[in-house]
Amino acid sequence: MKKTSQGKKRARIQVDFPGLIRLLAENLYPNEDAFVRELLQNAHDSIVKRQSLGKSPSGRIDIDVDARSNTLTFTDNGAGMTEQEITSYLSTIGRSGTGELRKQLEQLDRHRAESLIGRFGIGILSAFVVAKKVEVRTCSVEAQETSLLWTADGGPKYTLEPLGKDKPGTAVTVHLKSEFRGMTVPEVLQEAVRKYAEFLPFPIFINGKGPANAMNAPWHRSYSNEQERKKAHWRWVNKRFPDIPLEVIPVRMEAPHSVEGVLYISDRNLPDINMAGMVDIYQSRMFVCEGNRNLLPLWAKFVRGVIDSPDLQPTAARDAVQQDAVHDQIRRALGVLIIDTLKKLARRNRKRFKRLMRWHHYHIKGMALEYDDFFNAICDTVLFEVNLPEPHDVESGINRKLSFQMLTMPEYLELQPKQELSEDGHNRKVIHYICESGAAPQFYRLCEARGILAVNAGFVFEEDFLEKWCERHTESVILRRVDVADGDVIFEKLSQGERVQYTDLEYHLSRILKQALPDQMTEVRTDKFAPSDIPAVLTETADAEVLRRLERVANLKIMSQDLSEAVLEIFGIGRSRAKPTVLHLNADNPLIQRFSKEDLGDIVIKDALLSLYNNAFLYSRHQLTAWNADFLYSQTLRSLDHLLALRRERQSLRERISRLTSLQTVTIEEGETKLIQS
């Protein structure tokens, strides 16, 4: 400590070296195999340095395992180190020789500069997390001097001694602590090599066997055409990841930053709004982290993959990358690439794109609602089911009721001739849509009979997506829901005179339903609608639509169970309670016309009317509550009992008629006999 003329004291900061090692172990290098990564990247950078000097044979890294002495030795044929470099870099914490080399190479050889991995000058410390002693034997290719032996035991001091002449390169021997003996198991070491250094361009041998690393991924190779390139990426993704790719996206970008790798659209489609797209990140071929959730745009929840960029800045622990301006620019560029791929797929391979949209409609349409940039990019590309049969299915004789086309909104409008005069006096095309997905087959029949082209927007997010799309096209389109009770697109109201015939039928059926289903609010209404062979249709009311939307909000993943229950309770929505509905009786249907003339107090007619309701309920595919299930079960049994009773009565009547006929025949025959005798 020194005193200055002003009485101030100046002193050197003391470093507790063993304490620093413990700090690194607990924070920077919590994984015991992290030293493998650090020593391999040092070996890699040393080889790159030697190659930059034009004095390198083919690079090679060897790891020799000696279980008896509990040591691992990492040997490379790189540039080695001079005594000055040992003092300046190896023995100085926080100063990186690779960093100095990178600055030198950036002007001369950008590719080699980008391939360098080391940055922080603390990599050798990772060895002391598992080692009681580290020995470094090195011979510099530049100075052609005697090789040197650097030895440290994790304390603040080291020894340096000259050895005999040797080949250029470096060998680092790690004397493992007893608790880390497991690292000498070849399989364990090989797994660490594959995890951290799978794509290092130099072969890594373990006890002379190998190479243990693949060295190259598909994006490191050249191909004669784009199709061959994509097939290679597809095979690699299938081998690397457990899920099945629906589409593979090779990544090769130079601007705004150098990025290579592969993305793929996963077949994992769990409807989780909190899920994120994930990528494994490499930096200059060295593994950084697995399953990163920040490098892809937040809307890309359906995407997985591997990304390698020399421009990404790893954290000091090398288990993540810094979220800086470069990170954000790469994320935006990847987003553009994904969107371009979706658009190209929609144009070039409609069948595969349809499969992708059916698989990921939840995430694609849901994220488009949340992120305007994504919506604007893909809103004219996403597909909706429409009540048009596929042409090739019609030609092949497939039931048109089971075949539906998938169209974009612009394609739908091209086929939609119907226009409507709006309040401002302009004609706008009408987008008719169905909101109850389960009831789509029923309403498709109703729409087809009316010549209406309808969009099935019954899946989650789809109605909101349509509304958002129409908000951006208010000058040219109008949105109309066709499966709501108060709509006039499908249902034609009766005149006052026509209604008189069905008043009693509506009244009695309403009473029957109220008694059978006290918790179900169902209005009975007689209308005209096509086709006439459908006797009754069950639709939601406008109030039910509001309740359904509130229930959808309450069930979002972002809401806790308690909060969700509270929202439902405030608005009086029971999870098992059926929503308000309207039962539309078809005045053009012969069965309804007959019912209107029957004795509505007859028990058989009552059960027949309940069967009519159940039939409409099942066809509409409304939510089956406990009350509905019990009602369906009981009423079906009663109807069966009535049918059997009627059959018995009919059979009994036939038998009586048969006996009377026989008796009458005998009487006639006897009369004829007497007449002849007389």
XYZ file of C-alpha atoms in Angstrom, residues 117-578:
462
model
C -15.008 -18.953 -31.089
C -13.204 -17.769 -27.939
C -14.026 -14.315 -26.590
C -13.614 -13.827 -22.872
C -10.216 -15.186 -21.836
C -11.643 -17.242 -18.959
C -12.062 -20.632 -20.641
C -9.100 -22.266 -18.869
C -10.796 -21.540 -15.542
C -13.565 -23.995 -16.450
C -11.010 -26.802 -16.152
C -10.412 -25.948 -12.487
C -14.084 -26.599 -11.740
C -13.359 -30.320 -12.182
C -9.548 -30.451 -11.916
C -7.111 -30.440 -9.016
C -4.295 -29.660 -11.455
C -3.946 -28.573 -15.087
C -0.829 -28.998 -17.226
C -0.364 -27.249 -20.589
C 2.413 -28.418 -22.914
C 2.755 -26.112 -25.896
C 5.117 -25.341 -28.765
C 4.656 -22.234 -30.899
C 4.668 -22.531 -34.683
C 5.806 -18.914 -34.975
C 8.817 -18.838 -32.672
C 10.011 -22.406 -33.389
C 11.350 -22.454 -29.854
C 11.517 -25.123 -27.169
C 8.170 -26.336 -25.963
C 6.951 -25.081 -22.582
C 5.120 -26.683 -19.665
C 2.643 -24.522 -17.750
C 1.289 -26.028 -14.515
C -1.362 -24.680 -12.132
C -3.339 -26.206 -9.282
C -6.195 -23.724 -9.026
C -4.338 -21.304 -6.797
C -3.023 -17.841 -7.675
C 0.405 -19.149 -8.773
C 1.668 -21.231 -11.667
C 4.966 -22.692 -12.831
C 6.505 -22.440 -16.286
C 9.435 -24.554 -17.428
C 11.102 -25.278 -20.773
C 11.052 -28.750 -22.291
C 12.731 -30.227 -25.348
C 11.921 -29.507 -28.960
C 8.491 -30.664 -30.052
C 5.908 -30.392 -32.834
C 3.829 -27.228 -32.928
C 0.618 -27.529 -31.024
C -0.800 -27.722 -27.513
C -1.715 -30.528 -25.110
C -3.829 -29.727 -22.039
C -3.902 -32.422 -19.352
C -6.695 -32.193 -16.817
C -6.086 -34.072 -13.550
C -9.667 -34.682 -12.450
C -10.862 -34.489 -8.874
C -12.077 -37.849 -7.624
C -15.745 -36.788 -7.683
C -15.501 -36.162 -11.433
C -14.063 -39.550 -12.347
C -17.187 -40.195 -14.440
C -15.791 -37.934 -17.167
C -13.244 -40.644 -18.001
C -16.036 -42.953 -19.203
C -15.674 -42.860 -23.013
C -19.448 -42.788 -23.617
C -19.882 -39.813 -21.277
C -17.020 -37.950 -22.927
C -18.296 -38.779 -26.398
C -21.741 -37.414 -25.522
C -20.143 -34.160 -24.341
C -18.168 -33.897 -27.602
C -21.308 -34.435 -29.681
C -23.270 -31.920 -27.662
C -20.738 -29.105 -27.808
C -18.609 -29.764 -30.883
C -20.725 -31.792 -33.311
C -20.112 -29.260 -36.097
C -16.511 -28.228 -35.431
C -14.784 -28.597 -38.818
C -11.833 -30.569 -37.420
C -12.087 -34.269 -36.496
C -12.065 -35.079 -32.780
C -10.706 -38.492 -31.794
C -11.140 -40.175 -28.413
C -8.305 -42.571 -27.610
C -7.504 -42.659 -31.320
C -11.032 -43.668 -32.365
C -13.326 -41.480 -34.332
C -14.024 -38.947 -35.371
C -16.533 -38.472 -32.559
C -18.082 -35.431 -34.253
C -19.919 -35.199 -37.586
C -17.972 -32.008 -38.476
C -20.548 -30.895 -41.048
C -24.284 -30.324 -41.073
C -26.309 -30.078 -44.325
C -25.895 -26.298 -44.428
C -22.105 -26.689 -44.520
C -22.233 -28.638 -47.796
C -22.765 -27.696 -51.437
C -25.557 -29.103 -53.636
C -26.172 -29.294 -57.346
C -29.731 -27.983 -57.023
C -32.198 -26.643 -54.494
C -34.239 -29.850 -54.387
C -31.201 -31.903 -53.409
C -30.341 -29.340 -50.745
C -33.829 -29.462 -49.232
C -33.909 -33.271 -49.186
C -30.615 -33.343 -47.282
C -31.976 -30.898 -44.701
C -35.199 -32.910 -44.416
C -33.287 -36.157 -43.737
C -31.147 -34.435 -41.131
C -34.152 -32.948 -39.312
C -35.856 -36.357 -39.244
C -32.765 -37.855 -37.673
C -32.029 -35.032 -35.219
C -35.492 -34.281 -33.796
C -38.189 -36.583 -32.406
C -41.172 -34.820 -33.999
C -42.194 -35.033 -37.643
C -41.530 -32.026 -39.887
C -44.482 -30.736 -41.898
C -42.170 -28.416 -43.833
C -38.400 -27.825 -43.755
C -36.809 -24.400 -44.261
C -33.062 -24.341 -45.071
C -31.449 -21.188 -43.684
C -28.599 -19.412 -45.447
C -28.397 -15.645 -45.070
C -25.590 -13.141 -45.491
C -27.561 -10.005 -44.628
C -28.187 -8.364 -42.299
C -25.916 -10.952 -40.643
C -24.416 -14.299 -41.507
C -26.817 -17.052 -40.456
C -26.945 -20.737 -41.381
C -29.014 -23.669 -40.211
C -32.424 -25.186 -40.692
C -35.922 -24.444 -39.438
C -38.903 -26.735 -39.691
C -42.599 -26.555 -38.983
C -43.253 -29.129 -36.312
C -46.173 -31.540 -36.092
C -46.522 -30.620 -32.433
C -49.716 -28.594 -32.283
C -50.772 -28.496 -28.651
C -53.046 -25.446 -28.332
C -50.904 -23.588 -25.817
C -50.834 -19.823 -26.283
C -47.784 -19.624 -24.003
C -45.721 -21.995 -26.119
C -42.843 -20.510 -28.105
C -40.871 -21.515 -31.160
C -37.556 -23.075 -30.177
C -34.140 -23.326 -31.794
C -30.807 -24.820 -30.808
C -28.186 -22.100 -31.170
C -24.592 -22.499 -32.339
C -22.023 -19.763 -32.661
C -19.329 -20.446 -35.253
C -20.216 -24.165 -35.144
C -19.862 -24.405 -31.360
C -22.977 -25.291 -29.382
C -24.372 -22.514 -27.187
C -27.805 -23.578 -25.979
C -30.722 -25.881 -26.663
C -34.369 -24.897 -27.068
C -33.864 -21.122 -27.110
C -37.270 -19.372 -27.067
C -36.163 -15.837 -27.934
C -34.452 -15.990 -31.321
C -37.632 -16.710 -33.296
C -40.482 -14.195 -33.541
C -43.054 -14.623 -30.795
C -45.706 -15.613 -33.343
C -43.583 -18.502 -34.701
C -44.837 -20.984 -32.101
C -45.046 -23.782 -34.654
C -41.352 -23.595 -35.689
C -38.288 -25.509 -34.414
C -34.737 -25.809 -35.696
C -31.019 -25.090 -35.455
C -29.387 -21.707 -36.064
C -25.661 -20.983 -36.358
C -24.339 -17.436 -36.605
C -20.868 -16.030 -35.857
C -22.506 -12.655 -35.212
C -24.536 -13.776 -32.213
C -22.827 -12.806 -28.962
C -22.836 -15.590 -26.353
C -22.986 -14.776 -22.676
C -19.862 -15.363 -20.581
C -21.282 -18.727 -19.515
C -21.878 -19.604 -23.203
C -25.275 -21.062 -22.305
C -27.279 -18.291 -24.014
C -26.838 -15.425 -26.447
C -27.118 -11.742 -25.708
C -30.396 -10.125 -26.790
C -28.801 -7.152 -28.476
C -29.464 -5.332 -31.761
C -27.857 -8.131 -33.799
C -30.081 -10.699 -32.067
C -33.195 -8.662 -32.904
C -32.179 -8.166 -36.542
C -31.619 -11.905 -36.984
C -35.002 -12.617 -35.382
C -36.745 -10.287 -37.833
C -34.889 -11.839 -40.780
C -35.920 -15.347 -39.676
C -39.516 -14.139 -39.425
C -39.415 -12.901 -43.021
C -37.958 -16.244 -44.114
C -40.735 -18.209 -42.384
C -43.470 -16.034 -43.895
C -41.926 -16.282 -47.384
C -41.854 -20.071 -47.003
C -45.535 -20.178 -46.017
C -46.474 -18.071 -49.038
C -44.384 -20.143 -51.463
C -45.831 -23.354 -50.064
C -49.358 -21.983 -50.503
C -48.600 -21.234 -54.158
C -46.580 -24.293 -55.104
C -47.891 -27.133 -52.951
C -51.472 -26.436 -51.925
C -52.030 -29.950 -50.587
C -49.159 -29.707 -48.104
C -50.115 -26.163 -47.147
C -53.691 -27.291 -46.434
C -52.364 -30.001 -44.160
C -50.175 -27.466 -42.378
C -53.081 -25.042 -41.919
C -55.364 -27.757 -40.543
C -52.596 -28.761 -38.147
C -51.596 -25.286 -36.944
C -54.669 -23.101 -37.483
C -54.724 -22.419 -33.729
C -51.256 -20.878 -33.625
C -51.167 -19.276 -37.065
C -54.535 -17.530 -36.813
C -54.223 -16.873 -33.099
C -50.807 -15.255 -33.428
C -51.968 -13.246 -36.436
C -54.631 -11.709 -34.200
C -52.035 -10.774 -31.601
C -49.268 -9.506 -33.891
C -50.313 -7.076 -36.623
C -47.119 -7.496 -38.637
C -47.715 -11.238 -38.885
C -51.402 -10.707 -39.712
C -50.607 -8.230 -42.491
C -48.089 -10.657 -43.959
C -50.268 -13.788 -44.066
C -53.911 -12.671 -43.855
C -54.478 -13.302 -47.576
C -52.658 -16.649 -47.452
C -54.350 -18.540 -44.604
C -57.115 -20.980 -45.531
C -60.703 -21.446 -44.398
C -63.025 -24.356 -45.035
C -65.841 -23.481 -47.464
C -68.973 -25.453 -48.426
C -67.663 -26.346 -51.862
C -66.698 -29.938 -52.663
C -63.216 -30.595 -53.958
C -63.460 -30.959 -57.768
C -61.367 -34.121 -57.876
C -63.549 -35.685 -55.150
C -66.705 -34.977 -57.156
C -65.101 -36.539 -60.236
C -64.086 -39.636 -58.278
C -67.566 -40.093 -56.807
C -66.724 -39.199 -53.201
C -69.745 -38.032 -51.187
C -69.857 -34.254 -51.669
C -71.198 -33.905 -48.110
C -67.817 -35.097 -46.820
C -65.606 -33.048 -49.142
C -64.872 -29.348 -48.607
C -62.473 -26.931 -50.239
C -59.987 -24.778 -48.367
C -59.836 -21.229 -49.742
C -58.143 -17.943 -48.914
C -60.387 -14.938 -48.406
C -59.458 -13.384 -51.795
C -60.274 -16.734 -53.467
C -63.607 -16.882 -51.627
C -64.551 -13.388 -52.797
C -63.754 -14.282 -56.414
C -66.384 -17.058 -56.197
C -68.915 -14.984 -54.238
C -71.345 -13.231 -56.603
C -73.659 -11.939 -53.881
C -73.457 -8.241 -53.093
C -75.353 -6.125 -50.606
C -76.197 -2.447 -50.600
C -74.763 -0.946 -47.418
C -75.937 2.125 -45.526
C -73.511 4.397 -47.381
C -75.040 3.387 -50.704
C -72.170 1.217 -51.944
C -72.404 -2.390 -53.038
C -70.143 -4.716 -51.088
C -69.528 -8.422 -51.390
C -70.880 -10.506 -48.519
C -68.801 -13.003 -46.574
C -71.235 -15.549 -45.138
C -69.808 -17.605 -42.305
C -70.710 -20.311 -39.822
C -69.532 -20.008 -36.255
C -70.544 -23.402 -34.850
C -67.896 -25.745 -36.202
C -69.683 -28.934 -35.187
C -72.875 -27.802 -36.930
C -71.083 -27.039 -40.195
C -72.418 -30.102 -42.130
C -75.990 -29.108 -41.221
C -75.566 -25.476 -42.231
C -73.649 -26.424 -45.357
C -76.811 -28.215 -46.526
C -78.947 -25.220 -45.642
C -76.561 -22.820 -47.399
C -76.255 -25.007 -50.470
C -80.046 -25.151 -50.794
C -80.091 -21.340 -50.757
C -77.111 -21.016 -53.120
C -74.992 -19.483 -50.370
C -71.207 -19.869 -50.214
C -70.292 -20.085 -46.520
C -67.012 -20.064 -44.585
C -66.596 -22.364 -41.613
C -65.179 -20.064 -38.917
C -66.079 -22.301 -36.008
C -62.596 -23.096 -34.771
C -60.994 -20.951 -32.103
C -59.732 -17.529 -33.322
C -61.330 -17.886 -36.759
C -64.334 -15.607 -36.255
C -62.068 -12.945 -34.750
C -59.665 -13.403 -37.685
C -62.491 -12.823 -40.178
C -63.594 -9.709 -38.315
C -60.047 -8.337 -38.334
C -59.707 -9.111 -42.047
C -62.972 -7.332 -42.817
C -61.935 -4.311 -40.761
C -59.101 -3.888 -43.260
C -61.501 -4.216 -46.224
C -64.556 -2.289 -45.047
C -64.846 -0.529 -48.404
C -65.439 -3.796 -50.280
C -66.897 -6.492 -47.964
C -69.605 -7.115 -45.360
C -69.522 -9.955 -42.832
C -72.715 -11.971 -42.218
C -73.178 -14.892 -39.849
C -75.710 -17.403 -41.196
C -76.105 -19.834 -38.279
C -77.506 -17.402 -35.739
C -81.192 -17.548 -34.781
C -82.051 -13.962 -35.716
C -80.450 -14.133 -39.126
C -82.565 -13.878 -42.272
C -80.094 -15.409 -44.717
C -81.338 -18.978 -44.255
C -84.614 -18.632 -42.341
C -87.616 -16.964 -43.979
C -90.168 -15.648 -41.514
C -93.809 -16.668 -41.914
C -96.586 -14.174 -42.438
C -99.045 -13.655 -39.618
C -101.602 -15.749 -41.453
C -99.164 -18.613 -42.046
C -98.115 -18.663 -38.388
C -101.647 -19.413 -37.147
C -101.423 -23.043 -38.264
C -98.339 -23.658 -36.112
C -99.138 -21.642 -32.973
C -100.408 -24.630 -30.990
C -97.481 -26.760 -32.103
C -94.963 -24.113 -30.965
C -96.754 -23.687 -27.629
C -97.018 -27.404 -26.796
C -93.438 -28.158 -27.873
C -92.153 -25.245 -25.771
C -93.964 -26.597 -22.699
C -92.691 -30.138 -23.325
C -89.086 -28.920 -23.599
C -89.409 -26.712 -20.507
C -90.617 -29.687 -18.470
C -87.974 -32.063 -19.849
C -85.060 -29.583 -19.806
C -85.710 -26.930 -17.134
C -82.159 -25.541 -17.399
C -82.299 -25.208 -21.171
C -83.746 -21.998 -22.627
C -85.159 -22.972 -26.013
C -87.529 -20.857 -28.056
C -89.641 -22.707 -30.626
C -90.222 -20.830 -33.872
C -91.691 -21.895 -37.215
C -89.961 -20.589 -40.346
C -89.469 -21.624 -43.936
C -86.093 -22.871 -45.056
C -84.554 -25.163 -47.622
C -84.125 -28.027 -48.102
C -87.659 -29.075 -47.189
C -86.549 -32.562 -46.058
C -84.980 -31.054 -42.899
C -87.824 -30.761 -40.363
C -86.052 -28.764 -37.639
C -82.816 -26.868 -36.987
C -81.331 -25.748 -33.675
C -79.385 -22.469 -33.626
C -77.708 -20.204 -31.096
C -79.274 -16.913 -30.089
C -77.401 -13.622 -30.121
C -77.141 -13.882 -26.304
C -75.561 -17.324 -26.624
C -72.944 -15.852 -28.953
C -71.992 -13.266 -26.299
C -71.802 -15.945 -23.609
C -69.701 -18.165 -25.859
C -67.186 -15.369 -26.444
C -66.973 -14.642 -22.713
C -66.432 -18.315 -22.039
C -63.657 -18.407 -24.655
C -61.904 -15.497 -22.904
C -62.322 -17.148 -19.504
C -60.752 -20.345 -20.807
C -57.603 -18.725 -22.222
C -54.367 -20.285 -20.971
C -53.159 -16.932 -19.643
C -55.945 -16.936 -17.044
C -55.647 -18.936 -13.858
C -58.324 -21.465 -12.950
C -59.611 -19.261 -10.106
C -59.815 -16.168 -12.305
C -61.536 -18.134 -15.044
C -64.158 -19.455 -12.628
C -64.694 -15.946 -11.256
C -65.315 -14.500 -14.734
C -67.816 -17.234 -15.518
C -69.599 -16.742 -12.207
C -69.880 -12.959 -12.647
C -71.646 -13.391 -15.963
C -73.708 -16.342 -14.815
C -72.097 -18.828 -17.171
C -72.044 -22.413 -15.982
C -69.502 -24.695 -17.611
C -72.131 -27.430 -17.973
C -75.093 -25.150 -18.676
C -76.428 -25.180 -22.232
